[in-house]
C-alpha cells in the first residue's frame, strides 16, 4: 500500500515536498516513481529511483528542479520540487514496481509498467 502526502496550493517559484510511505512490502525490493496527471491530460512520468537508491531518472520537464530520494529504513520516497511553475499543477501519484536494477526509458516511464499506485496528492501552482 502506498500513501502519498504533501500536496497543496502554492505560488509559482516556491518549493514543495511530497512524501510517499509504503507498507506491507520489502521496500528496497521496489523501484519507486512519481507520476502526475493534469486535468484533461494523460498521466506522465516525473521521476523514479531504483530500489537501491541509485540512478534517479527524471523527465526533461523537471530535470534540475525536482529531486527524488528514498529512505529505505523509513519505507518512504520523497519528491522535492523547487521553482514550481503553473505547468506543474497536477495530481501527483507515487508508484512502485519490482526492482529491475536498471532503467529502460520507454519501459520505465510508461505508467502501464508500474504495478502499485498511491491515491494521489494534488499540487496546485498559482501564477
PDB file of C-alpha atoms in Angstrom:
ATOM      1  CA  UNK A   1       0.000   0.000   0.000  1.00  0.00           C
ATOM      2  CA  UNK A   2       1.259   3.451  -0.945  1.00  0.00           C
ATOM      3  CA  UNK A   3       0.194   6.648   0.804  1.00  0.00           C
ATOM      4  CA  UNK A   4       1.195   9.952  -0.765  1.00  0.00           C
ATOM      5  CA  UNK A   5       1.115  13.257   1.062  1.00  0.00           C
ATOM      6  CA  UNK A   6       2.409  16.804   0.910  1.00  0.00           C
ATOM      7  CA  UNK A   7       0.423  18.408  -1.873  1.00  0.00           C
ATOM      8  CA  UNK A   8      -1.121  21.831  -1.618  1.00  0.00           C
ATOM      9  CA  UNK A   9      -1.690  25.244  -3.159  1.00  0.00           C
ATOM     10  CA  UNK A  10       1.470  27.257  -3.664  1.00  0.00           C
ATOM     11  CA  UNK A  11       2.629  30.225  -5.667  1.00  0.00           C
ATOM     12  CA  UNK A  12       4.948  29.937  -8.618  1.00  0.00           C
ATOM     13  CA  UNK A  13       8.597  29.925  -7.713  1.00  0.00           C
ATOM     14  CA  UNK A  14       8.307  28.318  -4.308  1.00  0.00           C
ATOM     15  CA  UNK A  15       9.277  24.844  -3.167  1.00  0.00           C
ATOM     16  CA  UNK A  16       7.210  21.897  -2.040  1.00  0.00           C
ATOM     17  CA  UNK A  17       7.980  18.386  -0.902  1.00  0.00           C
ATOM     18  CA  UNK A  18       5.955  15.233  -1.411  1.00  0.00           C
ATOM     19  CA  UNK A  19       6.257  12.002   0.503  1.00  0.00           C
ATOM     20  CA  UNK A  20       5.027   8.510  -0.196  1.00  0.00           C
ATOM     21  CA  UNK A  21       5.055   5.893   2.511  1.00  0.00           C
ATOM     22  CA  UNK A  22       4.894   2.211   1.652  1.00  0.00           C
ATOM     23  CA  UNK A  23       3.616  -0.553   3.844  1.00  0.00           C
ATOM     24  CA  UNK A  24       3.392  -4.302   3.572  1.00  0.00           C
ATOM     25  CA  UNK A  25       6.378  -4.680   1.258  1.00  0.00           C
ATOM     26  CA  UNK A  26      10.129  -5.106   1.375  1.00  0.00           C
ATOM     27  CA  UNK A  27      10.683  -1.543   0.300  1.00  0.00           C
ATOM     28  CA  UNK A  28      14.193  -1.897  -1.097  1.00  0.00           C
ATOM     29  CA  UNK A  29      12.909  -4.556  -3.493  1.00  0.00           C
ATOM     30  CA  UNK A  30      10.888  -1.946  -5.337  1.00  0.00           C
ATOM     31  CA  UNK A  31      11.768   0.840  -7.692  1.00  0.00           C
ATOM     32  CA  UNK A  32       9.734   3.895  -6.808  1.00  0.00           C
ATOM     33  CA  UNK A  33       8.381   6.509  -9.160  1.00  0.00           C
ATOM     34  CA  UNK A  34       6.406   9.698  -9.261  1.00  0.00           C
ATOM     35  CA  UNK A  35       3.916  10.425 -11.997  1.00  0.00           C
ATOM     36  CA  UNK A  36       1.497  13.289 -12.437  1.00  0.00           C
ATOM     37  CA  UNK A  37      -1.763  13.894 -14.207  1.00  0.00           C
ATOM     38  CA  UNK A  38      -3.021  17.336 -15.092  1.00  0.00           C
ATOM     39  CA  UNK A  39      -6.712  17.946 -15.839  1.00  0.00           C
ATOM     40  CA  UNK A  40      -7.600  16.621 -19.252  1.00  0.00           C
ATOM     41  CA  UNK A  41      -4.186  15.106 -19.825  1.00  0.00           C
ATOM     42  CA  UNK A  42      -2.700  11.656 -19.618  1.00  0.00           C
ATOM     43  CA  UNK A  43      -0.657  10.536 -16.678  1.00  0.00           C
ATOM     44  CA  UNK A  44       3.007  11.329 -17.268  1.00  0.00           C
ATOM     45  CA  UNK A  45       6.308  10.289 -15.804  1.00  0.00           C
ATOM     46  CA  UNK A  46       8.067  12.676 -13.451  1.00  0.00           C
ATOM     47  CA  UNK A  47      10.896  10.848 -11.693  1.00  0.00           C
ATOM     48  CA  UNK A  48      11.955   7.430 -10.490  1.00  0.00           C
ATOM     49  CA  UNK A  49      14.600   5.845  -8.332  1.00  0.00           C
ATOM     50  CA  UNK A  50      15.914   2.306  -8.164  1.00  0.00           C
ATOM     51  CA  UNK A  51      15.345   0.125  -5.125  1.00  0.00           C
ATOM     52  CA  UNK A  52      18.995   0.584  -4.216  1.00  0.00           C
ATOM     53  CA  UNK A  53      18.558   4.352  -4.177  1.00  0.00           C
ATOM     54  CA  UNK A  54      20.917   4.863  -7.069  1.00  0.00           C
ATOM     55  CA  UNK A  55      20.440   6.318 -10.530  1.00  0.00           C
ATOM     56  CA  UNK A  56      17.485   8.648 -10.252  1.00  0.00           C
ATOM     57  CA  UNK A  57      15.659   9.218 -13.512  1.00  0.00           C
ATOM     58  CA  UNK A  58      13.875  12.435 -14.443  1.00  0.00           C
ATOM     59  CA  UNK A  59      11.565  13.767 -17.087  1.00  0.00           C
ATOM     60  CA  UNK A  60      13.158  16.606 -19.042  1.00  0.00           C
ATOM     61  CA  UNK A  61      10.459  18.984 -17.890  1.00  0.00           C
ATOM     62  CA  UNK A  62      11.507  18.661 -14.245  1.00  0.00           C
ATOM     63  CA  UNK A  63      15.219  17.941 -14.505  1.00  0.00           C
ATOM     64  CA  UNK A  64      17.171  20.372 -12.373  1.00  0.00           C
ATOM     65  CA  UNK A  65      14.092  21.419 -10.400  1.00  0.00           C
ATOM     66  CA  UNK A  66      12.839  18.158  -8.878  1.00  0.00           C
ATOM     67  CA  UNK A  67      14.811  15.696  -6.783  1.00  0.00           C
ATOM     68  CA  UNK A  68      13.666  12.194  -5.961  1.00  0.00           C
ATOM     69  CA  UNK A  69      15.123  10.373  -2.984  1.00  0.00           C
ATOM     70  CA  UNK A  70      14.245   7.482  -0.737  1.00  0.00           C
ATOM     71  CA  UNK A  71      14.844   6.277   2.777  1.00  0.00           C
ATOM     72  CA  UNK A  72      14.627   2.508   2.780  1.00  0.00           C
ATOM     73  CA  UNK A  73      14.742   2.417   6.570  1.00  0.00           C
ATOM     74  CA  UNK A  74      11.553   4.504   6.655  1.00  0.00           C
ATOM     75  CA  UNK A  75       9.895   2.862   3.633  1.00  0.00           C
ATOM     76  CA  UNK A  76       9.431   6.308   2.156  1.00  0.00           C
ATOM     77  CA  UNK A  77      10.157   8.002  -1.148  1.00  0.00           C
ATOM     78  CA  UNK A  78      10.319  11.760  -1.485  1.00  0.00           C
ATOM     79  CA  UNK A  79       9.970  14.295  -4.250  1.00  0.00           C
ATOM     80  CA  UNK A  80      11.490  17.681  -3.605  1.00  0.00           C
ATOM     81  CA  UNK A  81      10.189  20.299  -6.018  1.00  0.00           C
ATOM     82  CA  UNK A  82      11.711  23.751  -6.371  1.00  0.00           C
ATOM     83  CA  UNK A  83      10.994  26.664  -8.692  1.00  0.00           C
ATOM     84  CA  UNK A  84       7.487  25.408  -9.214  1.00  0.00           C
ATOM     85  CA  UNK A  85       5.596  26.589 -12.289  1.00  0.00           C
ATOM     86  CA  UNK A  86       1.877  26.721 -13.046  1.00  0.00           C
ATOM     87  CA  UNK A  87       2.535  23.930 -15.560  1.00  0.00           C
ATOM     88  CA  UNK A  88       3.459  21.660 -12.645  1.00  0.00           C
ATOM     89  CA  UNK A  89      -0.140  21.738 -11.463  1.00  0.00           C
ATOM     90  CA  UNK A  90      -1.395  18.153 -11.340  1.00  0.00           C
ATOM     91  CA  UNK A  91      -2.321  15.259  -9.152  1.00  0.00           C
ATOM     92  CA  UNK A  92       0.937  13.564  -8.222  1.00  0.00           C
ATOM     93  CA  UNK A  93       0.984   9.802  -7.819  1.00  0.00           C
ATOM     94  CA  UNK A  94       3.655   7.594  -6.373  1.00  0.00           C
ATOM     95  CA  UNK A  95       4.118   4.180  -7.908  1.00  0.00           C
ATOM     96  CA  UNK A  96       6.123   1.043  -7.299  1.00  0.00           C
ATOM     97  CA  UNK A  97       7.375  -1.896  -9.294  1.00  0.00           C
ATOM     98  CA  UNK A  98       9.664  -4.786  -8.513  1.00  0.00           C
ATOM     99  CA  UNK A  99      13.202  -3.518  -8.910  1.00  0.00           C
ATOM    100  CA  UNK A 100      14.936  -4.317 -12.147  1.00  0.00           C
ATOM    101  CA  UNK A 101      18.288  -2.766 -11.315  1.00  0.00           C
ATOM    102  CA  UNK A 102      18.363  -0.652 -14.451  1.00  0.00           C
ATOM    103  CA  UNK A 103      16.317   1.783 -16.489  1.00  0.00           C
ATOM    104  CA  UNK A 104      14.915   1.377 -19.939  1.00  0.00           C
ATOM    105  CA  UNK A 105      13.491   4.791 -20.735  1.00  0.00           C
ATOM    106  CA  UNK A 106      10.475   3.724 -22.777  1.00  0.00           C
ATOM    107  CA  UNK A 107       9.578   0.949 -20.367  1.00  0.00           C
ATOM    108  CA  UNK A 108      10.377   2.697 -17.108  1.00  0.00           C
ATOM    109  CA  UNK A 109       8.479   5.890 -17.907  1.00  0.00           C
ATOM    110  CA  UNK A 110       5.305   4.154 -19.066  1.00  0.00           C
ATOM    111  CA  UNK A 111       2.675   4.112 -16.298  1.00  0.00           C
ATOM    112  CA  UNK A 112       1.438   0.741 -17.543  1.00  0.00           C
ATOM    113  CA  UNK A 113       4.683  -0.855 -16.354  1.00  0.00           C
ATOM    114  CA  UNK A 114       4.232   0.216 -12.741  1.00  0.00           C
ATOM    115  CA  UNK A 115       2.214  -2.205 -10.677  1.00  0.00           C
ATOM    116  CA  UNK A 116       1.303  -0.402  -7.473  1.00  0.00           C
ATOM    117  CA  UNK A 117      -0.131   3.082  -7.124  1.00  0.00           C
ATOM    118  CA  UNK A 118      -0.862   5.513  -4.340  1.00  0.00           C
ATOM    119  CA  UNK A 119      -4.018   7.567  -4.177  1.00  0.00           C
ATOM    120  CA  UNK A 120      -2.508  10.810  -5.461  1.00  0.00           C
ATOM    121  CA  UNK A 121      -1.959  14.205  -3.921  1.00  0.00           C
ATOM    122  CA  UNK A 122      -2.933  17.470  -5.599  1.00  0.00           C
ATOM    123  CA  UNK A 123      -0.346  20.148  -6.277  1.00  0.00           C
ATOM    124  CA  UNK A 124      -1.693  23.474  -7.496  1.00  0.00           C
ATOM    125  CA  UNK A 125       0.739  26.185  -8.535  1.00  0.00           C
ATOM    126  CA  UNK A 126      -0.717  29.649  -8.982  1.00  0.00           C
ATOM    127  CA  UNK A 127       0.899  32.347 -11.095  1.00  0.00           C
TER     128      UNK A 127
END
